mmCIF file of C-alpha atoms in Angstrom:
data_model
loop_
_atom_site.group_PDB
_atom_site.id
_atom_site.type_symbol
_atom_site.label_atom_id
_atom_site.label_comp_id
_atom_site.label_asym_id
_atom_site.label_seq_id
_atom_site.Cartn_x
_atom_site.Cartn_y
_atom_site.Cartn_z
ATOM 1 C CA MET A 1 -68.016 11.808 -30.443
ATOM 2 C CA LYS A 2 -68.893 14.912 -32.432
ATOM 3 C CA VAL A 3 -66.755 15.376 -35.532
ATOM 4 C CA ASP A 4 -65.812 18.991 -36.244
ATOM 5 C CA THR A 5 -64.619 18.495 -39.817
ATOM 6 C CA TRP A 6 -64.584 15.748 -42.443
ATOM 7 C CA LEU A 7 -61.794 15.225 -44.966
ATOM 8 C CA ASP A 8 -62.945 13.085 -47.890
ATOM 9 C CA GLU A 9 -59.735 11.543 -49.193
ATOM 10 C CA ARG A 10 -61.355 8.581 -50.907
ATOM 11 C CA GLY A 11 -59.609 7.854 -54.185
ATOM 12 C CA HIS A 12 -56.318 9.291 -52.912
ATOM 13 C CA ARG A 13 -53.438 7.014 -51.995
ATOM 14 C CA CYS A 14 -51.139 7.477 -49.035
ATOM 15 C CA PRO A 15 -49.475 9.674 -48.147
ATOM 16 C CA LEU A 16 -52.153 12.095 -49.438
ATOM 17 C CA PRO A 17 -54.759 11.349 -46.699
ATOM 18 C CA VAL A 18 -52.084 11.870 -44.021
ATOM 19 C CA ILE A 19 -50.937 15.102 -45.662
ATOM 20 C CA ALA A 20 -54.532 16.383 -45.703
ATOM 21 C CA LEU A 21 -54.872 15.465 -42.018
ATOM 22 C CA MET A 22 -51.593 17.211 -41.188
ATOM 23 C CA ARG A 23 -52.711 20.410 -42.924
ATOM 24 C CA ALA A 24 -56.085 20.391 -41.170
ATOM 25 C CA ALA A 25 -54.445 19.682 -37.805
ATOM 26 C CA GLN A 26 -52.133 22.686 -38.177
ATOM 27 C CA GLN A 27 -55.196 24.963 -38.276
ATOM 28 C CA ALA A 28 -57.186 23.183 -35.559
ATOM 29 C CA PRO A 29 -57.328 23.997 -31.843
ATOM 30 C CA ALA A 30 -56.824 21.363 -29.159
ATOM 31 C CA GLY A 31 -59.922 19.196 -28.779
ATOM 32 C CA PHE A 32 -60.915 19.582 -32.436
ATOM 33 C CA VAL A 33 -62.057 16.273 -33.965
ATOM 34 C CA ILE A 34 -61.209 15.427 -37.569
ATOM 35 C CA ALA A 35 -62.554 12.456 -39.522
ATOM 36 C CA VAL A 36 -60.536 11.317 -42.520
ATOM 37 C CA LEU A 37 -62.513 9.292 -45.059
ATOM 38 C CA SER A 38 -60.172 6.996 -46.969
ATOM 39 C CA ASP A 39 -60.419 3.857 -49.065
ATOM 40 C CA ASP A 40 -56.657 3.297 -49.109
ATOM 41 C CA PRO A 41 -55.781 0.235 -46.980
ATOM 42 C CA ALA A 42 -52.505 1.904 -45.933
ATOM 43 C CA ALA A 43 -54.460 4.619 -44.091
ATOM 44 C CA ARG A 44 -55.445 2.021 -41.467
ATOM 45 C CA HIS A 45 -51.791 1.981 -40.356
ATOM 46 C CA ASP A 46 -50.531 5.386 -41.469
ATOM 47 C CA ILE A 47 -53.089 7.586 -39.682
ATOM 48 C CA PRO A 48 -52.671 5.977 -36.218
ATOM 49 C CA ALA A 49 -48.873 6.054 -36.698
ATOM 50 C CA TRP A 50 -48.999 9.763 -37.565
ATOM 51 C CA CYS A 51 -51.106 10.415 -34.450
ATOM 52 C CA ARG A 52 -48.552 8.644 -32.233
ATOM 53 C CA LEU A 53 -45.711 10.572 -33.865
ATOM 54 C CA LYS A 54 -47.421 13.952 -33.437
ATOM 55 C CA GLY A 55 -49.057 13.341 -30.040
ATOM 56 C CA HIS A 56 -52.667 13.478 -31.219
ATOM 57 C CA ALA A 57 -55.334 11.007 -30.090
ATOM 58 C CA TYR A 58 -56.367 8.334 -32.559
ATOM 59 C CA VAL A 59 -59.996 7.722 -31.569
ATOM 60 C CA GLY A 60 -60.682 4.860 -33.962
ATOM 61 C CA GLU A 61 -62.050 3.629 -37.249
ATOM 62 C CA GLU A 62 -65.715 3.589 -38.267
ATOM 63 C CA PRO A 63 -67.713 2.911 -41.423
ATOM 64 C CA PRO A 64 -68.360 6.174 -43.278
ATOM 65 C CA SER A 65 -71.621 7.815 -42.239
ATOM 66 C CA ASP A 66 -72.519 8.564 -45.869
ATOM 67 C CA GLY A 67 -72.642 4.871 -46.770
ATOM 68 C CA GLY A 68 -69.761 5.248 -49.211
ATOM 69 C CA GLY A 69 -66.733 3.021 -49.414
ATOM 70 C CA GLY A 70 -63.676 3.028 -47.222
ATOM 71 C CA SER A 71 -63.474 3.949 -43.564
ATOM 72 C CA SER A 72 -63.618 7.021 -41.357
ATOM 73 C CA TYR A 73 -60.508 7.484 -39.220
ATOM 74 C CA ILE A 74 -61.271 9.714 -36.250
ATOM 75 C CA VAL A 75 -58.543 11.911 -34.732
ATOM 76 C CA GLU A 76 -58.706 14.323 -31.790
ATOM 77 C CA ILE A 77 -56.170 17.127 -31.975
ATOM 78 C CA ARG A 78 -54.002 17.649 -28.897
ATOM 79 C CA ASP A 79 -51.592 20.458 -28.007
#
C-alpha cells in the first residue's frame, strides 16, 4: 500500500502520536494513507482504537522503512 504521508512521532508519548494522526486526518481526503512512526508501546493499542472510534481503516503495523526504532502504524482515511 502506498503511503501518502509519514508522521514521525518517535520520542513522543501517547497521546501525542494520536493527536498528530487526528490533525493530519482532518486535512486528508478519503483514501489518503497515513503512516505514524512511533516507539511508544501504547500506540500499538491507541492508534487502532482511535481508528475504530473515528471510522477509519487501521491497515496494520510494520517495521519502519528507515530502519529506525519503533513501528509504523498504517491508517487509511475514510469519510
